[in-house]
Coordinates of C-alpha atoms in Angstrom, one line a residue:
Chain J
M1 CA 18.8 -26.3 -36.1
Y2 CA 16.3 -29.3 -36.2
F3 CA 18.1 -30.9 -39.1
E4 CA 21.6 -32.2 -39.0
N5 CA 23.2 -30.3 -42.1
I6 CA 22.2 -28.1 -44.8
P7 CA 21.7 -30.8 -47.1
A8 CA 18.9 -32.6 -45.2
L9 CA 17.3 -29.0 -44.5
I10 CA 17.0 -28.7 -48.4
N11 CA 15.9 -32.3 -48.7
M12 CA 13.7 -32.2 -46.0
S13 CA 13.5 -36.0 -45.8
G14 CA 11.9 -36.0 -49.3
H15 CA 9.6 -33.4 -48.9
G16 CA 11.9 -30.3 -49.9
V17 CA 10.5 -29.9 -53.1
Y18 CA 7.0 -29.1 -52.1
V19 CA 8.5 -27.0 -49.1
W20 CA 10.5 -25.1 -51.0
S21 CA 8.5 -24.5 -54.3
S22 CA 5.9 -23.1 -51.9
V23 CA 8.6 -20.8 -49.9
A24 CA 9.8 -19.7 -53.6
V25 CA 6.5 -18.6 -55.1
T26 CA 5.3 -16.9 -52.1
L27 CA 8.3 -14.9 -51.9
A28 CA 8.1 -13.9 -55.3
A29 CA 4.6 -13.0 -55.2
M30 CA 5.3 -10.8 -52.2
L31 CA 8.2 -9.4 -53.5
W32 CA 6.3 -8.4 -56.7
L33 CA 3.6 -7.0 -54.5
V34 CA 6.2 -4.6 -52.8
I35 CA 8.3 -4.0 -55.9
A36 CA 5.9 -3.3 -58.7
P37 CA 4.0 -0.4 -56.6
L38 CA 7.5 1.1 -56.3
F39 CA 8.3 1.0 -59.8
K40 CA 4.8 2.6 -60.6
Q41 CA 5.4 5.2 -58.3
R42 CA 8.4 6.5 -60.2
E43 CA 6.5 6.1 -63.4
L44 CA 3.7 8.1 -62.2
L45 CA 5.9 11.0 -60.8
Q46 CA 7.8 11.0 -64.1
E47 CA 4.4 11.5 -65.9
V48 CA 3.5 14.4 -63.7
S49 CA 6.7 16.1 -64.1
R50 CA 6.7 15.5 -68.4
D51 CA 3.3 17.1 -67.8
I52 CA 4.5 20.2 -66.0
Q53 CA 7.4 20.3 -68.5
R54 CA 5.6 20.2 -71.6
Q55 CA 3.3 22.8 -70.4
Q56 CA 5.8 25.1 -69.6
D57 CA 7.2 24.7 -73.2
R58 CA 4.0 25.7 -74.6
E59 CA 3.6 28.6 -72.4
L60 CA 7.1 29.6 -73.5
A61 CA 6.2 29.2 -77.0
A62 CA 3.2 31.1 -76.7
K63 CA 5.1 33.9 -75.0
T64 CA 7.9 34.3 -77.7
A65 CA 5.3 34.2 -80.6
A66 CA 3.2 36.9 -78.9
L67 CA 6.7 38.7 -78.7
S68 CA 7.9 38.1 -82.4
E69 CA 4.3 38.4 -84.3
P70 CA 4.3 42.3 -83.9
H71 CA 7.9 42.6 -84.9
E72 CA 7.0 40.6 -88.2
E73 CA 3.7 42.8 -88.8
S74 CA 6.1 45.8 -89.0
N75 CA 8.6 44.7 -91.4
Chain F
M1 CA -26.2 6.3 -49.9
S2 CA -27.7 9.3 -48.2
W3 CA -29.5 7.5 -46.1
L4 CA -26.6 5.8 -44.8
S5 CA -24.9 8.8 -43.9
R6 CA -28.0 9.9 -42.3
L7 CA -28.3 6.9 -40.3
F8 CA -24.6 7.3 -38.9
S9 CA -24.3 11.1 -38.7
K10 CA -24.9 10.8 -34.8
W11 CA -21.5 9.0 -34.9
L12 CA -19.6 11.6 -37.0
P13 CA -16.8 12.9 -34.8
K14 CA -17.2 16.8 -34.3
E15 CA -14.5 18.9 -36.2
S16 CA -13.3 21.0 -33.1
S17 CA -12.9 17.6 -30.9
N18 CA -9.8 15.7 -30.3
W19 CA -10.9 13.8 -33.7
Q20 CA -8.8 15.9 -35.9
W21 CA -6.5 13.1 -36.9
F22 CA -9.6 11.4 -38.2
Y23 CA -10.1 14.7 -40.6
R24 CA -6.5 15.0 -41.1
L25 CA -6.2 11.0 -41.9
G26 CA -9.1 12.0 -44.7
S27 CA -6.5 14.3 -46.3
P28 CA -4.6 12.5 -49.1
R29 CA -1.8 14.8 -48.9
W30 CA -1.4 14.4 -45.4
F31 CA -1.6 10.7 -45.7
Y32 CA 0.9 10.4 -48.2
Q33 CA 3.4 12.6 -46.5
R34 CA 3.1 10.6 -43.0
S35 CA 3.2 7.2 -44.7
G36 CA 6.6 8.2 -45.9
Q37 CA 7.8 8.6 -42.5
W38 CA 6.3 5.1 -41.3
L39 CA 6.9 3.2 -44.6
P40 CA 10.7 2.5 -43.8
W41 CA 10.1 1.5 -40.2
V42 CA 7.2 -0.9 -41.0
S43 CA 9.0 -2.2 -43.9
L44 CA 12.3 -3.1 -41.6
A45 CA 9.9 -4.6 -38.9
A46 CA 8.1 -6.7 -41.5
L47 CA 11.5 -7.9 -42.9
L48 CA 12.8 -8.9 -39.5
V49 CA 9.8 -10.5 -38.8
L50 CA 9.5 -12.5 -41.5
A51 CA 12.7 -13.4 -41.7
T52 CA 12.9 -14.7 -38.1
G53 CA 9.2 -16.6 -38.7
L54 CA 10.5 -18.3 -41.5
V55 CA 14.0 -19.4 -40.6
W56 CA 12.5 -20.6 -37.0
G57 CA 9.8 -22.6 -38.8
L58 CA 11.6 -24.2 -41.7
A59 CA 14.9 -24.9 -39.7
F60 CA 14.0 -25.0 -36.2
A61 CA 10.8 -26.2 -35.5
P62 CA 10.2 -29.9 -35.1
E63 CA 8.4 -32.0 -37.8
D64 CA 5.0 -33.1 -37.7
A65 CA 4.4 -36.5 -36.2
R66 CA 1.8 -37.7 -39.1
Q67 CA 2.8 -35.2 -42.0
G68 CA 6.4 -35.1 -41.6
N69 CA 8.4 -32.0 -43.2
S70 CA 5.8 -31.0 -45.7
F71 CA 3.9 -29.6 -42.7
R72 CA 6.1 -26.7 -42.9
I73 CA 4.2 -25.1 -45.7
I74 CA 1.5 -24.2 -42.7
Y75 CA 4.1 -21.2 -41.9
I76 CA 3.2 -19.8 -45.3
H77 CA -0.3 -21.2 -46.0
V78 CA -2.1 -20.2 -42.8
P79 CA -0.8 -16.7 -42.7
A80 CA -1.6 -16.1 -45.9
A81 CA -5.0 -17.6 -46.0
F82 CA -5.3 -15.2 -42.8
L83 CA -4.5 -12.2 -44.4
A84 CA -6.7 -12.9 -47.7
Q85 CA -9.7 -13.2 -45.2
S86 CA -8.8 -10.1 -42.9
G87 CA -7.8 -8.2 -46.7
Y88 CA -11.6 -8.5 -47.6
F89 CA -12.9 -7.3 -44.5
I90 CA -10.2 -4.2 -44.4
M91 CA -11.3 -3.8 -47.7
A92 CA -15.2 -3.9 -47.3
I93 CA -14.8 -1.7 -44.1
A94 CA -12.6 1.1 -46.3
G95 CA -15.4 1.1 -48.5
A96 CA -18.1 1.7 -45.8
I97 CA -16.2 4.4 -44.3
G98 CA -16.1 5.8 -48.0
L99 CA -19.7 5.4 -48.5
I100 CA -20.8 6.7 -45.0
W101 CA -18.1 9.6 -44.2
K102 CA -17.4 10.4 -47.9
M103 CA -13.6 10.2 -47.0
K104 CA -11.8 10.4 -50.2
I105 CA -8.8 8.2 -49.1
S106 CA -10.8 5.3 -47.8
Y107 CA -11.9 4.6 -51.5
M108 CA -8.1 4.7 -52.3
V109 CA -7.2 2.1 -49.6
M110 CA -10.3 -0.2 -50.7
K111 CA -9.2 0.1 -54.2
A112 CA -5.4 -0.6 -53.3
A113 CA -6.5 -3.5 -51.0
A114 CA -8.3 -5.5 -53.9
P115 CA -4.7 -6.9 -55.7
I116 CA -3.0 -7.6 -52.5
G117 CA -5.8 -9.6 -51.1
A118 CA -6.3 -11.5 -54.5
A119 CA -2.3 -12.0 -54.6
L120 CA -2.6 -13.3 -50.9
T121 CA -5.3 -15.6 -51.8
F122 CA -3.7 -16.9 -54.9
I123 CA -0.7 -17.8 -52.6
A124 CA -2.8 -19.7 -49.9
L125 CA -4.3 -21.5 -53.0
F126 CA -1.2 -22.5 -54.3
T127 CA 0.7 -23.6 -51.4
G128 CA -2.6 -25.5 -50.3
A129 CA -2.4 -27.2 -53.6
V130 CA 1.6 -28.1 -53.1
W131 CA 0.6 -29.2 -49.9
G132 CA -2.1 -31.6 -50.8
K133 CA 0.4 -33.5 -52.8
P134 CA 2.7 -35.3 -50.1
T135 CA -0.7 -35.2 -47.8
W136 CA -3.6 -36.6 -49.9
G137 CA -1.5 -37.6 -53.0
A138 CA -3.5 -35.1 -55.3
Y139 CA -2.8 -31.6 -56.0
W140 CA -6.5 -30.5 -55.7
V141 CA -8.8 -32.1 -53.4
W142 CA -11.9 -29.9 -53.0
D143 CA -11.2 -29.5 -49.3
A144 CA -13.5 -27.2 -47.3
R145 CA -11.0 -24.5 -46.9
I146 CA -9.4 -24.8 -50.3
T147 CA -12.8 -24.7 -51.8
S148 CA -13.6 -21.3 -49.7
M149 CA -10.4 -19.9 -50.9
L150 CA -11.1 -20.5 -54.4
I151 CA -14.6 -18.8 -53.8
L152 CA -13.0 -15.7 -52.1
L153 CA -10.5 -15.4 -55.2
F154 CA -13.6 -15.4 -57.4
L155 CA -14.8 -12.6 -55.0
Y156 CA -11.8 -10.3 -55.3
A157 CA -11.9 -10.9 -58.8
G158 CA -15.6 -9.4 -58.9
V159 CA -14.6 -6.3 -57.0
M160 CA -11.3 -5.9 -59.1
A161 CA -13.3 -6.3 -62.4
L162 CA -16.2 -3.6 -61.5
Q163 CA -13.5 -1.4 -60.2
Y164 CA -11.9 -1.3 -63.8
A165 CA -15.4 -1.5 -65.8
Y166 CA -16.3 2.4 -64.7
H167 CA -14.7 5.3 -66.2
S168 CA -15.7 7.4 -63.2
V169 CA -13.7 7.1 -60.3
D170 CA -16.6 8.1 -58.2
A171 CA -19.0 5.4 -59.7
A172 CA -16.2 2.5 -59.7
S173 CA -15.1 3.5 -55.8
K174 CA -19.0 3.2 -54.7
A175 CA -20.0 0.6 -56.7
S176 CA -17.1 -1.7 -55.6
A177 CA -17.8 -0.3 -52.3
I178 CA -21.5 -1.9 -52.1
L179 CA -20.2 -5.1 -53.5
A180 CA -17.7 -5.6 -51.2
L181 CA -20.0 -5.1 -48.4
V182 CA -22.6 -7.4 -49.9
G183 CA -19.3 -10.1 -50.1
T184 CA -18.7 -9.3 -46.4
V185 CA -22.2 -10.3 -45.5
N186 CA -21.7 -13.7 -47.7
I187 CA -18.4 -14.6 -46.8
P188 CA -19.5 -16.1 -43.1
I189 CA -22.4 -18.1 -45.3
I190 CA -20.1 -19.3 -47.9
N191 CA -17.7 -20.6 -45.5
K192 CA -20.2 -22.3 -43.2
S193 CA -21.9 -23.8 -46.3
V194 CA -18.8 -25.1 -48.2
D195 CA -17.7 -26.7 -44.5
W196 CA -21.1 -28.3 -44.5
W197 CA -21.2 -29.5 -48.0
Y198 CA -17.7 -31.0 -47.5
T199 CA -18.9 -32.9 -44.1
L200 CA -21.7 -34.1 -46.0
H201 CA -19.6 -35.6 -49.0
Q202 CA -16.2 -36.4 -47.8
P203 CA -15.5 -38.5 -44.4
A204 CA -12.7 -37.0 -42.5
T205 CA -9.4 -37.3 -44.0
I206 CA -6.3 -35.4 -42.8
K207 CA -7.3 -31.8 -42.6
L208 CA -4.2 -29.4 -43.5
T209 CA -3.8 -26.8 -40.7
S210 CA -5.5 -29.0 -37.8
A211 CA -3.3 -30.5 -35.6
P212 CA -5.2 -31.2 -32.6
S213 CA -3.0 -30.1 -30.1
M214 CA -0.2 -28.4 -32.0
H215 CA 3.0 -28.2 -29.8
M216 CA 4.2 -24.9 -28.6
D217 CA 7.5 -25.1 -30.7
M218 CA 5.6 -25.4 -33.9
F219 CA 2.9 -22.7 -32.7
M220 CA 5.2 -20.0 -31.8
P221 CA 7.1 -19.7 -35.5
L222 CA 3.4 -19.8 -37.2
L223 CA 2.5 -16.9 -34.6
V224 CA 5.6 -14.8 -35.7
M225 CA 4.7 -15.3 -39.2
I226 CA 1.3 -14.3 -38.9
V227 CA 2.1 -11.3 -37.3
G228 CA 5.1 -10.9 -40.0
F229 CA 2.2 -11.4 -42.9
Y230 CA 0.5 -8.6 -40.9
L231 CA 3.3 -6.1 -41.2
F232 CA 3.8 -7.1 -44.6
Y233 CA 0.3 -6.5 -45.5
A234 CA 0.4 -2.7 -44.4
V235 CA 3.7 -2.0 -46.5
A236 CA 1.9 -3.5 -49.6
L237 CA -1.1 -1.4 -48.8
I238 CA 0.6 1.8 -48.0
L239 CA 2.5 1.5 -51.3
H240 CA -0.5 1.1 -53.4
T241 CA -2.4 3.5 -51.8
R242 CA 0.3 6.1 -52.3
N243 CA 0.4 5.1 -55.8
E244 CA -3.7 5.5 -56.0
I245 CA -3.1 8.8 -54.2
L246 CA -0.6 10.2 -57.1
R247 CA -2.8 9.2 -59.8
R248 CA -6.1 10.3 -58.5
E249 CA -4.4 13.9 -57.3
R250 CA -1.9 14.5 -59.9
K251 CA -3.8 17.9 -61.0
T252 CA -2.9 19.2 -57.4
S253 CA -0.1 21.6 -57.0
W254 CA 1.3 19.5 -54.2
V255 CA 2.0 16.5 -56.3
R256 CA 3.2 18.7 -59.0
E257 CA 5.7 20.2 -56.4
L258 CA 6.7 16.6 -55.5
A259 CA 7.2 15.3 -59.3
T260 CA 9.5 18.5 -59.9
A261 CA 11.3 18.1 -56.7
K262 CA 11.8 14.3 -57.6
A263 CA 12.8 15.0 -61.4
G264 CA 15.3 17.7 -60.1
S265 CA 17.1 15.7 -57.4
Chain G
M1 CA -51.7 8.9 -41.4
T2 CA -50.1 5.2 -41.2
S3 CA -52.4 3.8 -43.5
H4 CA -51.7 6.6 -46.0
V5 CA -47.8 5.8 -45.6
A6 CA -48.9 1.8 -46.0
R7 CA -50.8 2.5 -49.2
K8 CA -48.4 4.8 -50.6
M9 CA -45.6 2.0 -49.6
D10 CA -47.8 -0.8 -51.2
S11 CA -48.5 1.1 -54.4
G12 CA -44.5 1.3 -55.2
F13 CA -44.7 -2.2 -54.9
A14 CA -47.7 -3.6 -56.6
A15 CA -47.6 -1.0 -59.4
W16 CA -44.3 -1.9 -60.5
L17 CA -45.3 -5.5 -60.1
R18 CA -48.0 -4.9 -62.5
R19 CA -46.3 -2.9 -64.7
D20 CA -43.4 -5.7 -65.3
L21 CA -45.6 -8.5 -65.5
L22 CA -47.5 -6.7 -68.2
L23 CA -44.3 -5.6 -70.1
A24 CA -43.3 -9.7 -69.5
Y25 CA -46.9 -10.8 -71.2
R26 CA -46.3 -8.5 -74.3
R27 CA -43.1 -9.6 -74.7
R28 CA -43.7 -13.7 -74.2
G29 CA -40.9 -14.6 -76.7
E30 CA -38.3 -13.2 -74.6
V31 CA -39.8 -14.6 -71.3
A32 CA -39.5 -17.9 -72.9
S33 CA -36.0 -18.2 -73.6
P34 CA -34.6 -18.9 -70.3
V35 CA -36.9 -21.9 -70.0
I36 CA -35.9 -23.1 -73.5
F37 CA -32.3 -22.7 -72.6
F38 CA -33.1 -24.7 -69.4
I39 CA -34.6 -27.3 -71.5
M40 CA -32.2 -27.5 -74.2
V41 CA -29.2 -27.7 -72.2
S42 CA -30.1 -30.5 -70.1
T43 CA -30.6 -32.5 -73.5
L44 CA -27.0 -32.1 -73.8
I45 CA -25.9 -33.6 -70.8
P46 CA -27.0 -37.1 -71.7
L47 CA -25.3 -36.4 -74.9
G48 CA -22.0 -35.4 -73.0
L49 CA -22.3 -37.6 -70.3
T50 CA -23.8 -41.0 -70.7
P51 CA -27.4 -41.9 -71.8
E52 CA -27.3 -44.4 -68.9
A53 CA -30.3 -44.1 -66.2
A54 CA -27.9 -45.1 -63.4
E55 CA -25.4 -42.8 -63.9
L56 CA -27.7 -39.8 -64.8
E57 CA -29.6 -40.3 -61.4
K58 CA -26.7 -39.6 -60.0
V59 CA -26.1 -36.4 -61.3
A60 CA -29.8 -35.3 -62.1
A61 CA -30.5 -32.9 -59.0
G62 CA -26.9 -30.9 -59.3
M63 CA -27.4 -30.6 -63.1
I64 CA -30.9 -29.4 -62.9
W65 CA -29.8 -27.1 -60.3
V66 CA -26.6 -25.8 -62.2
M67 CA -29.0 -25.3 -65.1
A68 CA -31.8 -23.3 -63.3
L69 CA -28.8 -21.1 -61.9
L70 CA -27.5 -20.5 -65.4
A71 CA -30.9 -19.9 -66.8
T72 CA -31.4 -17.3 -63.8
L73 CA -28.1 -15.5 -64.7
L74 CA -28.8 -15.4 -68.3
S75 CA -32.3 -13.2 -67.7
M76 CA -30.7 -11.4 -65.3
D77 CA -29.2 -8.2 -67.1
A78 CA -32.2 -7.5 -68.7
L79 CA -34.0 -6.8 -65.0
F80 CA -33.2 -3.0 -65.0
A81 CA -31.3 -2.6 -68.7
S82 CA -34.5 -1.7 -70.4
D83 CA -35.8 0.8 -67.7
Y84 CA -32.2 2.3 -67.9
Q85 CA -32.5 3.0 -71.5
D86 CA -35.9 4.3 -71.9
G87 CA -35.4 6.8 -68.8
S88 CA -38.1 4.8 -66.6
L89 CA -35.4 3.8 -64.0
E90 CA -34.9 7.6 -63.9
Q91 CA -38.1 7.8 -62.8
M92 CA -38.3 5.2 -60.3
L93 CA -35.2 6.8 -58.6
I94 CA -37.4 10.0 -58.0
T95 CA -40.3 8.4 -56.9
P96 CA -41.5 9.7 -53.3
Q97 CA -41.6 5.9 -52.4
L98 CA -39.0 4.3 -50.5
L99 CA -36.8 2.9 -53.3
P100 CA -36.3 -0.8 -51.8
L101 CA -40.2 -1.3 -52.5
P102 CA -40.3 -0.8 -56.2
I103 CA -37.3 -3.1 -56.5
L104 CA -38.9 -5.6 -54.6
G105 CA -41.8 -5.5 -57.2
K106 CA -39.5 -5.8 -60.2
V107 CA -37.7 -8.6 -58.4
T108 CA -41.2 -10.3 -57.7
A109 CA -42.1 -9.9 -61.3
H110 CA -38.8 -11.3 -62.6
W111 CA -39.1 -14.5 -60.2
L112 CA -43.0 -15.2 -61.6
T113 CA -41.5 -14.9 -65.1
T114 CA -38.3 -17.2 -64.7
G115 CA -37.8 -18.6 -61.2
L116 CA -41.6 -19.8 -61.5
P117 CA -41.5 -21.4 -64.8
L118 CA -38.4 -23.2 -64.5
T119 CA -39.7 -24.5 -61.0
L120 CA -42.9 -25.7 -62.8
V121 CA -40.7 -27.4 -65.7
S122 CA -37.7 -29.3 -63.3
P123 CA -40.1 -32.1 -62.9
V124 CA -40.0 -32.8 -66.5
L125 CA -36.2 -32.7 -66.9
G126 CA -36.2 -34.8 -63.5
L127 CA -38.2 -37.5 -65.8
M128 CA -35.7 -37.0 -68.5
M129 CA -32.6 -37.4 -66.2
S130 CA -34.2 -40.3 -64.1
L131 CA -34.5 -38.6 -61.0
P132 CA -35.7 -41.1 -58.3
N133 CA -39.2 -40.8 -57.2
A134 CA -38.2 -39.3 -53.9
G135 CA -36.8 -36.3 -55.4
Y136 CA -39.6 -34.5 -57.3
V137 CA -41.1 -32.6 -54.4
P138 CA -38.3 -31.7 -52.7
L139 CA -36.5 -30.4 -56.2
V140 CA -39.7 -28.1 -57.0
C141 CA -39.8 -26.7 -53.4
S142 CA -36.1 -26.3 -53.1
L143 CA -36.2 -24.7 -56.9
A144 CA -39.0 -22.5 -55.8
L145 CA -37.0 -20.8 -52.8
G146 CA -33.9 -21.0 -54.3
T147 CA -34.8 -19.3 -57.6
A148 CA -36.2 -16.7 -55.8
C149 CA -32.8 -16.0 -53.9
L150 CA -31.4 -16.1 -56.9
S151 CA -33.6 -13.3 -58.5
L152 CA -32.9 -11.0 -55.4
V153 CA -29.3 -11.6 -55.3
G154 CA -29.1 -10.8 -59.0
A155 CA -31.0 -7.7 -58.5
V156 CA -28.0 -6.3 -56.5
G157 CA -25.4 -7.4 -59.4
A158 CA -27.9 -6.0 -62.1
A159 CA -28.3 -2.9 -60.3
L160 CA -24.3 -2.8 -60.1
T161 CA -24.0 -3.1 -63.7
V162 CA -27.1 -1.4 -64.9
S163 CA -25.0 1.3 -67.0
L164 CA -22.3 -0.4 -68.6
R165 CA -22.2 -1.6 -72.0
K166 CA -21.2 -5.0 -71.7
G167 CA -22.6 -5.7 -68.2
G168 CA -24.1 -8.9 -68.6
L169 CA -20.9 -10.9 -68.3
L170 CA -19.3 -8.9 -65.6
L171 CA -22.9 -9.5 -63.9
S172 CA -22.4 -13.4 -63.7
L173 CA -18.8 -13.0 -62.7
L174 CA -20.0 -10.9 -59.6
V175 CA -23.0 -12.9 -58.3
M176 CA -21.9 -16.4 -59.3
P177 CA -19.8 -16.5 -56.1
L178 CA -22.5 -15.3 -54.1
Y179 CA -24.9 -18.1 -55.5
M180 CA -22.6 -21.0 -54.0
P181 CA -24.3 -21.4 -50.6
V182 CA -27.9 -21.3 -52.5
I183 CA -26.9 -24.4 -55.1
I184 CA -25.1 -26.0 -52.0
F185 CA -28.3 -26.5 -49.9
G186 CA -30.7 -26.8 -52.7
T187 CA -29.0 -29.9 -54.1
A188 CA -28.7 -31.3 -50.8
T189 CA -32.3 -31.1 -50.1
V190 CA -33.0 -33.0 -53.4
S191 CA -30.2 -35.6 -52.5
Y192 CA -31.2 -35.8 -48.7
A193 CA -34.7 -37.0 -49.9
V194 CA -33.1 -39.4 -52.5
D195 CA -30.9 -41.0 -49.9
G196 CA -34.2 -41.5 -47.6
L197 CA -33.2 -38.8 -45.2
N198 CA -35.6 -35.8 -43.6
W199 CA -35.1 -33.1 -46.3
L200 CA -36.7 -30.5 -44.6
P201 CA -33.6 -29.0 -42.5
P202 CA -31.6 -28.1 -45.4
L203 CA -35.2 -26.6 -47.3
A204 CA -35.1 -24.7 -43.9
I205 CA -31.8 -23.0 -44.5
L206 CA -32.9 -22.3 -48.1
G207 CA -35.8 -20.4 -46.3
A208 CA -33.7 -18.5 -43.7
M209 CA -31.4 -17.4 -47.1
F210 CA -34.6 -16.6 -48.8
A211 CA -35.6 -14.2 -45.8
A212 CA -32.2 -13.1 -45.6
S213 CA -32.2 -12.0 -49.3
V214 CA -35.8 -10.3 -48.8
A215 CA -34.5 -8.2 -45.9
L216 CA -31.1 -7.2 -47.5
C217 CA -31.0 -7.4 -51.2
P218 CA -33.5 -4.6 -52.0
L219 CA -31.7 -2.4 -50.0
A220 CA -28.3 -3.0 -51.6
A221 CA -29.9 -2.8 -55.0
A222 CA -31.3 0.4 -54.0
G223 CA -27.9 2.0 -52.8
A224 CA -26.3 0.5 -56.2
L225 CA -28.6 2.1 -58.5
R226 CA -28.1 5.2 -56.9
V227 CA -24.6 5.2 -57.9
T228 CA -24.8 3.7 -61.1
A229 CA -27.9 4.8 -62.8
S230 CA -26.4 8.3 -62.7
N231 CA -23.6 7.4 -64.5

């Protein structure tokens, strides 16, 4: 290592604040670029499956209605 | 843009030749499945290379004789600035492929590339400003490189704004592809003009990133970081493109199957 | 045959130029507004900055150029908007002529009704901002070439945003970064002259930008109109 110890690495002879804040902001932005789409992907897939569910429910409701209607009429 | 297509029709790959991969690449479904297989490996490579470069650059490289340790910001500033510029060209090329070959997937890549490029431009600007404080004594100096970066950020903002302004996906894609191409023609002109303007107004100060003869021990970690940023860019681009595919293809049967499989598991 | 084609191509340019100039003549009030804007904003600068001649002359060239740019931007979204609304843009898109030529005709008319008046008024503004004597000729020359570039590049932005309801603001966002080289060399022409240097080289670069814009911008605008006008 170029520095003698860890505190020296963190301090960087006074320039540590600048270097480490740059690193922190960069890593945060890069992490966000990767994690945000992963969450978004889950959300999108859930949306699609909810759509499918809703459609199936509608179809089921239509079917039961169609089955029960003539029955009601005959009563 | 039919005249453009006609112009390039000579170079259109033939369906039956060994250009089949080119057509397959155009299929969002194929891309989605394949990229899912690549993703873990590219991510792992990006992580390893970035970690190596960062530790090497921050802890092991020698310090700069004039700028001291603040020079270590170079290991994130330069790769980010590099990718911000390349990212615009990647975006414009994707747009051009969309306009010429009418490939659906390339418009999705183009849309995905805009926010990633803008974020990298922001990183370059932020680290440049922080680096400026110990070097010039001010957070913002109208340095040629930083001014060019700021204009690049505006160019990205324009493409993104146009992308969101249209409701029709087709119009949004084509309009922003044209804008990205116009921007690409302009970027070299803008950079040269800003360089010239800077030399006109400001006599040479310490230029960030221009060590006249950079020592190998300093240069190698920078090279590693640039490679790492490229790998990272690939990961981010694939992830964003996959979402765009899901968004635009949500009515197709394969996405519906995928969603039910994911919901069941 | 070639002369026939040439006449046809010419008619696309000249017909739209004539039409737009006639329309501008009938709507003189609208045409005057960029120039009035140009003059009014320049009264704000001494009020906001300082009335001292020594201070003003330093910023005169840059300020006049920035205001000319803003005035051009202000008028830019009207380039295709009314044609889009009344349907004549559709007509232009289906004419047998090459589309870039009618567009070039429209842009020429736009420059004649905004860029040229701005250029002609600029010496008066230079006088009000105590521009040094050496700066007047370069100011007029650079504005004449530069506003032409602004109109041409702006046409691409106007074409990209023509069918959007709030296109004007977006248009300025899109083209402002593309305008930066023009303003750099425009102001440099004047400041070179004021400093007693040879101001022809920066003016020549403006000329090169103008030539490139004439060649490329109508093409890009034509491509953009085909995409946006049908949406």
